[in-house]
């Protein structure tokens, strides 16, 4: 009777956890369907991830109920550990898919504007004291040259109303361009029927921006072009030329070439935004150049990284290391005959772990070369976890072959380490993924 009480309590706890998890999972799933009018429209990774986690807890509870690890038989312990690892892996990959399917349509800088009324609301009183010049952008190519430099080519045009005096300088400036801020080449000029004049320029610029790579390779970047009037002292405000686009909806990618070659990126949105900026200098002029703040026009290109490529490039070597580490744990034993037959002495394990550490360091350096040096990316968590795993495997071998190994390690000849290797490693990755990509 005393032996059956703990088992019955475990089963009751498993049943309670399974029931609670199932109710929670179904509730969250129904809520996602109702709010988003079907799963096809549910692009919120946070809400769907909560549903996925509820199903994970339900699966773990069912695993405990079915395989009964409280009996402590080798078969029940193995099936529980392996099934739990599979369930965690499915949840882990599910979070990846949900994060990858999420859609972002808001620019990273300024206030998004899609209509003339929104422009007037953002500009406020500043619009009354300056000439407004409708400005459009058409991007033909975009390429990341480094972690902070982006090369763009395309056209910028402006429509100058007939009421604007001819002495007001025509043109624009790309202030973030490294060398080509003032080097745009006039491509066409046309006088419209209402007397206004449209001037188009071809630009080729390398702009330097600060990007956020902390979620690499699931990162999203907002590449933007800030446009100024060519004369800093001129009383001109640049506004979006909405009339020049067939569809201004951000998801329709206005101003982006249709046959665009993205090289590892997928476009999510394009559009205009307006943000206030100011300077703490007069640029040497004997009169105020600009007010305390001025509205700047931005053209934004929202990009989502195609994460399959980086995952294959970086994770294959790390996966091989994880498998070899597991094989090392499987072969680590207290049996001296097996040690001699398998060559699994502690010095052999330490030498092998050192070799695996070198492989992980090389893979880590490859990841660091793809992100900004002052940021720690999500993918770096994989080599970090393997560093810790390698140290733990080495310590496990040292303690197991010591004269008085701890009971937890010596239990059934190192079975605890063998059974917990994958659930702990995958569980740590799942937790890191949730806190880095979702929460």
Short mmCIF file of C-alpha atoms in Angstrom, two decimals:
data_model
loop_
_atom_site.label_atom_id
_atom_site.label_comp_id
_atom_site.label_asym_id
_atom_site.label_seq_id
_atom_site.Cartn_x
_atom_site.Cartn_y
_atom_site.Cartn_z
CA UNK A 1 0.00 0.00 0.00
CA UNK A 2 2.72 2.59 0.80
CA UNK A 3 4.23 1.98 -2.64
CA UNK A 4 0.97 2.55 -4.50
CA UNK A 5 0.09 5.83 -2.79
CA UNK A 6 2.78 7.91 -4.53
CA UNK A 7 1.86 6.31 -7.86
CA UNK A 8 -1.81 7.13 -7.41
CA UNK A 9 -0.97 10.70 -6.48
CA UNK A 10 1.16 11.06 -9.61
CA UNK A 11 -1.68 9.76 -11.74
CA UNK A 12 -4.20 12.10 -10.10
CA UNK A 13 -1.83 15.04 -10.65
CA UNK A 14 -1.36 13.96 -14.27
CA UNK A 15 -5.11 13.75 -14.83
CA UNK A 16 -5.65 17.19 -13.30
CA UNK A 17 -2.85 18.74 -15.39
CA UNK A 18 -4.17 17.07 -18.55
CA UNK A 19 -7.72 18.32 -17.95
CA UNK A 20 -6.64 21.87 -17.12
CA UNK A 21 -4.24 22.03 -20.08
CA UNK A 22 -6.83 20.69 -22.52
CA UNK A 23 -9.48 23.18 -21.38
CA UNK A 24 -6.98 26.03 -21.57
CA UNK A 25 -5.74 24.98 -25.02
CA UNK A 26 -9.25 24.71 -26.47
CA UNK A 27 -10.25 28.05 -24.92
CA UNK A 28 -7.22 29.85 -26.34
CA UNK A 29 -7.71 28.23 -29.74
CA UNK A 30 -11.38 29.24 -29.92
CA UNK A 31 -10.47 32.76 -28.78
CA UNK A 32 -7.84 33.05 -31.55
CA UNK A 33 -10.36 31.88 -34.17
CA UNK A 34 -13.08 34.26 -32.97
CA UNK A 35 -10.82 37.32 -32.70
CA UNK A 36 -9.09 36.80 -36.05
CA UNK A 37 -12.08 35.36 -37.92
CA UNK A 38 -10.35 32.04 -38.53
CA UNK A 39 -6.84 30.69 -38.13
CA UNK A 40 -5.85 32.06 -41.53
CA UNK A 41 -6.07 35.58 -40.14
CA UNK A 42 -4.49 34.79 -36.79
CA UNK A 43 -1.02 36.22 -37.30
CA UNK A 44 -0.36 37.12 -33.66
CA UNK A 45 2.48 34.81 -32.62
CA UNK A 46 1.96 35.59 -28.92
CA UNK A 47 -1.64 34.40 -28.76
CA UNK A 48 -1.11 31.28 -30.85
CA UNK A 49 2.05 30.41 -28.92
CA UNK A 50 0.04 30.38 -25.69
CA UNK A 51 -2.31 27.88 -27.33
CA UNK A 52 0.65 25.78 -28.44
CA UNK A 53 2.11 25.73 -24.93
CA UNK A 54 -1.22 24.65 -23.48
CA UNK A 55 -1.28 21.72 -25.89
CA UNK A 56 2.33 20.95 -24.89
CA UNK A 57 1.40 20.71 -21.21
CA UNK A 58 -1.54 18.52 -22.16
CA UNK A 59 0.78 16.23 -24.14
CA UNK A 60 3.27 16.01 -21.25
CA UNK A 61 0.47 15.13 -18.84
CA UNK A 62 -0.78 12.41 -21.17
CA UNK A 63 2.77 11.04 -21.48
CA UNK A 64 3.01 10.76 -17.70
CA UNK A 65 -0.38 9.03 -17.53
CA UNK A 66 0.41 6.56 -20.31
CA UNK A 67 4.00 5.56 -19.51
CA UNK A 68 3.82 5.89 -15.70
CA UNK A 69 7.40 6.96 -14.90
CA UNK A 70 6.61 6.68 -11.19
CA UNK A 71 7.03 2.90 -11.55
CA UNK A 72 10.74 3.57 -12.18
CA UNK A 73 11.16 0.74 -14.64
CA UNK A 74 13.73 1.24 -17.37
CA UNK A 75 11.11 1.01 -20.09
CA UNK A 76 8.73 3.52 -18.48
CA UNK A 77 11.54 6.01 -17.81
CA UNK A 78 12.89 5.76 -21.37
CA UNK A 79 9.52 6.16 -23.04
CA UNK A 80 8.63 9.11 -20.80
CA UNK A 81 11.90 10.91 -21.48
CA UNK A 82 11.92 10.26 -25.23
CA UNK A 83 8.25 11.16 -25.70
CA UNK A 84 8.68 14.35 -23.68
CA UNK A 85 11.65 15.34 -25.84
CA UNK A 86 9.60 14.79 -29.00
CA UNK A 87 6.70 16.87 -27.62
CA UNK A 88 9.04 19.72 -26.65
CA UNK A 89 10.71 19.58 -30.07
CA UNK A 90 7.34 19.82 -31.83
CA UNK A 91 6.39 22.82 -29.69
CA UNK A 92 9.80 24.37 -30.31
CA UNK A 93 9.49 24.11 -34.10
CA UNK A 94 5.88 25.25 -33.86
CA UNK A 95 6.97 28.50 -32.22
CA UNK A 96 9.45 29.00 -35.06
CA UNK A 97 6.70 28.59 -37.64
CA UNK A 98 4.35 30.95 -35.80
CA UNK A 99 7.01 33.63 -35.48
CA UNK A 100 7.93 33.24 -39.15
CA UNK A 101 4.28 33.53 -40.23
CA UNK A 102 3.61 36.68 -38.22
CA UNK A 103 3.14 39.82 -40.33
CA UNK A 104 4.36 43.30 -39.36
CA UNK A 105 3.17 46.35 -41.30
CA UNK A 106 4.20 49.30 -39.14
CA UNK A 107 7.33 51.35 -39.86
CA UNK A 108 10.07 51.41 -37.28
CA UNK A 109 10.42 55.18 -37.28
CA UNK A 110 7.91 58.03 -37.27
CA UNK A 111 4.14 57.98 -37.71
CA UNK A 112 2.76 55.97 -40.63
CA UNK A 113 0.69 58.02 -43.09
CA UNK A 114 -1.48 56.65 -45.91
CA UNK A 115 -3.82 59.55 -46.66
CA UNK A 116 -3.61 63.30 -47.01
CA UNK A 117 -5.74 63.78 -43.89
CA UNK A 118 -3.26 61.75 -41.85
CA UNK A 119 -0.43 63.90 -43.21
CA UNK A 120 -2.27 67.07 -42.14
CA UNK A 121 -2.85 65.63 -38.66
CA UNK A 122 0.82 64.78 -38.24
CA UNK A 123 2.14 68.08 -39.61
CA UNK A 124 -0.29 70.23 -37.68
CA UNK A 125 0.57 73.94 -37.68
CA UNK A 126 3.92 73.31 -39.40
CA UNK A 127 2.11 72.76 -42.71
CA UNK A 128 0.68 76.29 -42.74
CA UNK A 129 4.06 78.03 -42.58
CA UNK A 130 5.85 76.14 -45.37
CA UNK A 131 5.52 74.99 -48.97
CA UNK A 132 4.36 71.38 -49.24
CA UNK A 133 6.01 69.43 -52.04
CA UNK A 134 4.56 65.97 -52.89
CA UNK A 135 7.46 63.51 -53.13
CA UNK A 136 7.46 59.91 -54.33
CA UNK A 137 9.97 57.05 -54.20
CA UNK A 138 10.45 53.99 -56.39
CA UNK A 139 13.09 51.50 -55.20
CA UNK A 140 14.62 49.24 -57.85
CA UNK A 141 17.24 47.39 -55.82
CA UNK A 142 18.20 46.91 -52.18
CA UNK A 143 21.20 45.02 -50.85
CA UNK A 144 22.74 44.64 -47.40
CA UNK A 145 26.46 45.30 -47.78
CA UNK A 146 27.22 44.85 -44.07
CA UNK A 147 25.45 44.77 -40.73
CA UNK A 148 24.78 48.53 -40.91
CA UNK A 149 25.21 49.56 -44.57
CA UNK A 150 22.47 49.14 -47.19
CA UNK A 151 22.74 49.98 -50.87
CA UNK A 152 19.61 51.25 -52.64
CA UNK A 153 18.88 52.41 -56.16
CA UNK A 154 15.74 53.87 -57.70
CA UNK A 155 13.89 57.07 -58.48
CA UNK A 156 12.68 60.03 -56.45
CA UNK A 157 10.31 62.59 -57.93
CA UNK A 158 8.75 65.84 -56.74
CA UNK A 159 5.79 67.85 -58.01
CA UNK A 160 6.28 71.59 -57.60
CA UNK A 161 3.15 73.69 -57.62
CA UNK A 162 3.10 76.73 -59.91
CA UNK A 163 2.61 78.97 -56.86
CA UNK A 164 6.02 78.06 -55.42
CA UNK A 165 8.55 80.74 -56.44
CA UNK A 166 11.21 79.59 -58.94
CA UNK A 167 14.02 80.77 -56.64
CA UNK A 168 13.12 78.00 -54.18
CA UNK A 169 15.68 75.25 -54.78
CA UNK A 170 14.35 72.11 -56.45
CA UNK A 171 15.71 68.81 -55.28
CA UNK A 172 16.18 66.55 -52.29
CA UNK A 173 18.90 65.14 -50.05
CA UNK A 174 19.43 61.67 -48.57
CA UNK A 175 21.12 62.66 -45.29
CA UNK A 176 21.99 59.09 -44.23
CA UNK A 177 23.86 58.38 -47.49
CA UNK A 178 27.58 57.86 -46.89
CA UNK A 179 28.84 59.62 -50.02
CA UNK A 180 25.91 60.16 -52.38
CA UNK A 181 23.65 62.46 -50.36
CA UNK A 182 23.76 65.22 -53.03
CA UNK A 183 24.68 63.12 -56.07
CA UNK A 184 21.25 62.19 -57.46
CA UNK A 185 21.01 62.62 -61.25
CA UNK A 186 18.00 64.31 -62.88
CA UNK A 187 16.23 61.75 -65.08
CA UNK A 188 13.15 63.58 -66.36
CA UNK A 189 11.22 66.85 -66.08
CA UNK A 190 7.67 67.54 -67.19
CA UNK A 191 5.22 70.43 -66.91
CA UNK A 192 1.72 69.23 -66.03
CA UNK A 193 -1.60 70.59 -67.32
CA UNK A 194 -2.26 72.49 -64.10
CA UNK A 195 1.04 74.35 -64.44
CA UNK A 196 2.89 72.32 -61.82
CA UNK A 197 6.24 70.79 -62.64
CA UNK A 198 7.30 67.22 -61.93
CA UNK A 199 11.03 66.47 -61.68
CA UNK A 200 12.44 62.96 -61.30
CA UNK A 201 15.91 61.93 -60.20
CA UNK A 202 17.74 58.63 -60.29
CA UNK A 203 19.59 57.85 -57.06
CA UNK A 204 22.24 55.33 -56.07
CA UNK A 205 23.05 55.52 -52.38
CA UNK A 206 24.63 53.54 -49.57
CA UNK A 207 22.85 54.48 -46.37
CA UNK A 208 24.06 53.65 -42.89
CA UNK A 209 21.48 52.66 -40.29
CA UNK A 210 21.30 50.94 -36.93
CA UNK A 211 19.51 47.61 -37.27
CA UNK A 212 18.26 45.27 -34.54
CA UNK A 213 19.66 41.75 -34.97
CA UNK A 214 18.73 40.42 -31.54
CA UNK A 215 16.15 38.04 -33.06
CA UNK A 216 18.40 36.83 -35.90
CA UNK A 217 17.55 34.79 -38.01
CA UNK A 218 13.90 35.67 -37.29
CA UNK A 219 14.64 39.39 -37.36
CA UNK A 220 12.69 41.99 -39.29
CA UNK A 221 14.35 45.15 -40.53
CA UNK A 222 12.90 48.49 -41.58
CA UNK A 223 15.15 49.97 -44.24
CA UNK A 224 14.24 53.61 -44.62
CA UNK A 225 15.18 56.57 -46.74
CA UNK A 226 14.98 59.92 -45.00
CA UNK A 227 14.38 62.74 -47.48
CA UNK A 228 15.21 66.39 -46.92
CA UNK A 229 14.68 69.40 -49.10
CA UNK A 230 17.89 70.30 -50.93
CA UNK A 231 18.08 73.70 -49.18
CA UNK A 232 18.28 73.43 -45.40
CA UNK A 233 17.26 77.09 -45.09
CA UNK A 234 14.33 76.66 -47.47
CA UNK A 235 10.81 76.83 -46.12
CA UNK A 236 9.77 73.51 -47.68
CA UNK A 237 8.16 70.38 -46.24
CA UNK A 238 8.22 67.17 -48.24
CA UNK A 239 5.00 65.14 -48.18
CA UNK A 240 4.10 61.77 -49.75
CA UNK A 241 2.83 61.82 -53.34
CA UNK A 242 -0.03 59.38 -52.75
CA UNK A 243 -1.63 60.16 -56.15
CA UNK A 244 1.36 58.64 -57.94
CA UNK A 245 0.67 55.11 -56.64
CA UNK A 246 -2.03 52.70 -57.80
CA UNK A 247 -2.45 51.26 -54.29
CA UNK A 248 -1.03 52.92 -51.18
CA UNK A 249 -1.85 49.99 -48.87
CA UNK A 250 1.45 48.94 -47.19
CA UNK A 251 0.86 45.28 -48.01
CA UNK A 252 0.63 46.13 -51.73
CA UNK A 253 4.29 47.29 -51.58
CA UNK A 254 3.83 50.71 -53.23
CA UNK A 255 7.04 52.10 -54.65
CA UNK A 256 8.85 48.76 -54.75
CA UNK A 257 9.84 47.11 -58.01
CA UNK A 258 7.74 43.99 -58.62
CA UNK A 259 10.59 41.85 -59.97
CA UNK A 260 12.72 42.65 -56.95
CA UNK A 261 15.67 40.38 -56.06
CA UNK A 262 15.79 40.24 -52.25
CA UNK A 263 18.62 37.73 -51.59
CA UNK A 264 17.48 36.18 -48.33
CA UNK A 265 14.72 38.67 -47.47
CA UNK A 266 10.96 38.77 -47.99
CA UNK A 267 9.16 42.17 -48.21
CA UNK A 268 6.34 42.72 -45.72
CA UNK A 269 5.35 46.32 -46.36
CA UNK A 270 6.39 49.64 -47.84
CA UNK A 271 5.08 53.10 -47.15
CA UNK A 272 5.70 56.59 -45.86
CA UNK A 273 6.07 57.92 -42.36
CA UNK A 274 6.75 61.32 -40.86
CA UNK A 275 8.93 62.01 -37.82
CA UNK A 276 10.02 65.23 -36.17
CA UNK A 277 13.72 65.98 -35.97
CA UNK A 278 15.81 68.97 -35.02
CA UNK A 279 19.37 70.21 -34.80
CA UNK A 280 21.42 71.93 -32.14
CA UNK A 281 23.36 74.07 -34.63
CA UNK A 282 22.73 76.86 -37.14
CA UNK A 283 25.22 75.31 -39.60
CA UNK A 284 27.15 78.59 -39.54
CA UNK A 285 24.37 80.74 -41.01
CA UNK A 286 23.57 84.12 -39.51
CA UNK A 287 19.88 83.33 -39.19
CA UNK A 288 17.87 80.39 -37.88
CA UNK A 289 18.02 77.57 -40.37
CA UNK A 290 15.02 75.61 -39.15
CA UNK A 291 12.58 75.69 -36.24
CA UNK A 292 13.32 73.79 -33.08
CA UNK A 293 11.89 70.69 -34.72
CA UNK A 294 10.96 69.92 -38.32
CA UNK A 295 8.98 67.10 -39.92
CA UNK A 296 11.07 64.71 -42.01
CA UNK A 297 9.67 62.40 -44.68
CA UNK A 298 10.64 58.71 -44.59
CA UNK A 299 10.08 55.98 -47.14
CA UNK A 300 10.12 52.60 -45.39
CA UNK A 301 10.76 49.10 -46.75
CA UNK A 302 9.85 46.43 -44.19
CA UNK A 303 11.78 43.18 -44.69
CA UNK A 304 11.54 39.80 -43.02
CA UNK A 305 14.59 37.57 -43.17
CA UNK A 306 14.19 34.22 -44.88
CA UNK A 307 15.22 32.20 -41.82
CA UNK A 308 15.59 28.79 -43.52
CA UNK A 309 18.94 29.67 -45.06
CA UNK A 310 20.70 30.86 -41.87
CA UNK A 311 19.27 27.92 -39.92
CA UNK A 312 20.72 25.44 -42.39
CA UNK A 313 24.02 27.32 -42.56
CA UNK A 314 24.61 27.50 -38.82
CA UNK A 315 22.57 24.77 -37.15
CA UNK A 316 23.80 21.68 -38.99
CA UNK A 317 27.23 21.77 -37.35
CA UNK A 318 25.70 22.53 -33.96
CA UNK A 319 23.20 19.67 -34.35
CA UNK A 320 26.05 17.25 -35.10
CA UNK A 321 27.83 18.44 -31.95
CA UNK A 322 24.68 17.89 -29.88
CA UNK A 323 24.31 14.35 -31.27
CA UNK A 324 27.96 13.53 -30.57
CA UNK A 325 27.59 14.85 -27.04
CA UNK A 326 24.58 12.60 -26.51
CA UNK A 327 26.57 9.65 -27.84
CA UNK A 328 29.31 10.52 -25.35
CA UNK A 329 26.81 10.50 -22.49
CA UNK A 330 25.41 7.17 -23.69
CA UNK A 331 28.87 5.60 -23.72
CA UNK A 332 29.97 7.03 -20.37
CA UNK A 333 29.72 4.23 -17.83
CA UNK A 334 31.04 3.09 -14.46
CA UNK A 335 31.77 -0.42 -15.73
CA UNK A 336 35.55 -0.70 -15.99
CA UNK A 337 35.36 -3.51 -18.57
CA UNK A 338 33.14 -1.39 -20.79
CA UNK A 339 35.44 1.57 -20.30
CA UNK A 340 38.43 -0.37 -21.55
CA UNK A 341 36.47 -1.95 -24.40
CA UNK A 342 34.92 1.32 -25.56
CA UNK A 343 37.89 3.54 -24.84
CA UNK A 344 35.66 5.71 -22.70
CA UNK A 345 38.08 6.82 -20.02
CA UNK A 346 37.69 10.27 -18.55
CA UNK A 347 40.71 11.64 -20.46
CA UNK A 348 39.21 10.46 -23.73
CA UNK A 349 35.93 12.20 -22.89
CA UNK A 350 37.72 15.43 -21.97
CA UNK A 351 39.75 15.37 -25.21
CA UNK A 352 36.63 14.73 -27.25
CA UNK A 353 34.76 17.56 -25.49
CA UNK A 354 37.65 19.91 -26.22
CA UNK A 355 37.43 19.03 -29.92
CA UNK A 356 33.67 19.63 -29.91
CA UNK A 357 34.20 22.97 -28.14
CA UNK A 358 36.48 24.04 -30.99
CA UNK A 359 33.74 23.21 -33.54
CA UNK A 360 31.16 25.19 -31.59
CA UNK A 361 33.52 28.18 -31.38
CA UNK A 362 33.93 28.15 -35.17
CA UNK A 363 30.16 27.99 -35.66
CA UNK A 364 29.70 30.80 -33.15
CA UNK A 365 32.18 32.99 -35.02
CA UNK A 366 30.19 32.40 -38.20
CA UNK A 367 27.03 33.63 -36.48
CA UNK A 368 28.82 36.70 -35.10
CA UNK A 369 29.90 37.61 -38.62
CA UNK A 370 26.25 37.93 -39.68
CA UNK A 371 25.07 40.34 -36.99
CA UNK A 372 26.05 43.64 -35.47
CA UNK A 373 29.07 43.29 -33.15
CA UNK A 374 27.38 45.20 -30.30
CA UNK A 375 24.33 42.90 -30.12
CA UNK A 376 23.75 39.32 -28.98
CA UNK A 377 21.53 37.46 -31.44
CA UNK A 378 18.97 34.77 -30.69
CA UNK A 379 20.90 32.18 -32.68
CA UNK A 380 23.91 32.68 -30.42
CA UNK A 381 21.92 30.97 -27.68
CA UNK A 382 22.52 27.66 -29.47
CA UNK A 383 26.32 27.72 -29.12
CA UNK A 384 25.96 29.14 -25.59
CA UNK A 385 23.83 26.16 -24.59
CA UNK A 386 26.29 23.78 -26.22
CA UNK A 387 29.16 25.38 -24.28
CA UNK A 388 27.28 24.60 -21.08
CA UNK A 389 26.35 21.11 -22.30
CA UNK A 390 29.96 20.28 -23.14
CA UNK A 391 31.09 21.37 -19.67
CA UNK A 392 28.31 19.34 -18.02
CA UNK A 393 29.16 16.23 -20.06
CA UNK A 394 32.82 16.57 -19.07
CA UNK A 395 31.89 17.03 -15.40
CA UNK A 396 29.56 14.05 -15.63
CA UNK A 397 32.40 11.85 -16.88
CA UNK A 398 34.75 13.08 -14.14
CA UNK A 399 32.22 12.52 -11.34
CA UNK A 400 31.07 9.16 -12.70
CA UNK A 401 34.60 7.75 -12.72
CA UNK A 402 35.55 9.21 -9.34
CA UNK A 403 36.00 6.99 -6.31
CA UNK A 404 32.75 8.20 -4.70
CA UNK A 405 30.38 9.38 -7.45
CA UNK A 406 27.21 11.24 -6.36
CA UNK A 407 24.15 9.04 -6.07
CA UNK A 408 22.24 10.99 -8.74
CA UNK A 409 24.99 10.29 -11.27
CA UNK A 410 25.72 6.71 -10.28
CA UNK A 411 22.04 5.72 -10.23
CA UNK A 412 21.59 2.88 -12.72
CA UNK A 413 24.97 3.61 -14.28
CA UNK A 414 24.37 7.23 -15.39
CA UNK A 415 20.79 6.74 -16.61
CA UNK A 416 19.67 10.14 -15.28
CA UNK A 417 22.05 12.02 -17.60
CA UNK A 418 21.06 9.86 -20.56
CA UNK A 419 17.34 10.36 -20.06
CA UNK A 420 17.42 14.07 -19.25
CA UNK A 421 19.86 15.15 -21.98
CA UNK A 422 17.36 15.88 -24.76
CA UNK A 423 14.41 17.08 -22.62
CA UNK A 424 16.64 19.56 -20.78
CA UNK A 425 18.45 20.79 -23.91
CA UNK A 426 15.27 21.19 -25.96
CA UNK A 427 13.38 22.63 -23.00
CA UNK A 428 16.07 25.28 -22.49
CA UNK A 429 15.90 26.16 -26.19
CA UNK A 430 12.12 26.45 -25.99
CA UNK A 431 12.27 28.79 -22.98
CA UNK A 432 14.94 30.96 -24.63
CA UNK A 433 12.92 31.06 -27.85
CA UNK A 434 9.79 32.19 -26.02
CA UNK A 435 11.55 34.98 -24.11
CA UNK A 436 13.55 36.13 -27.14
CA UNK A 437 11.09 35.89 -30.03
CA UNK A 438 7.62 36.02 -28.47
CA UNK A 439 7.51 37.65 -25.01
#
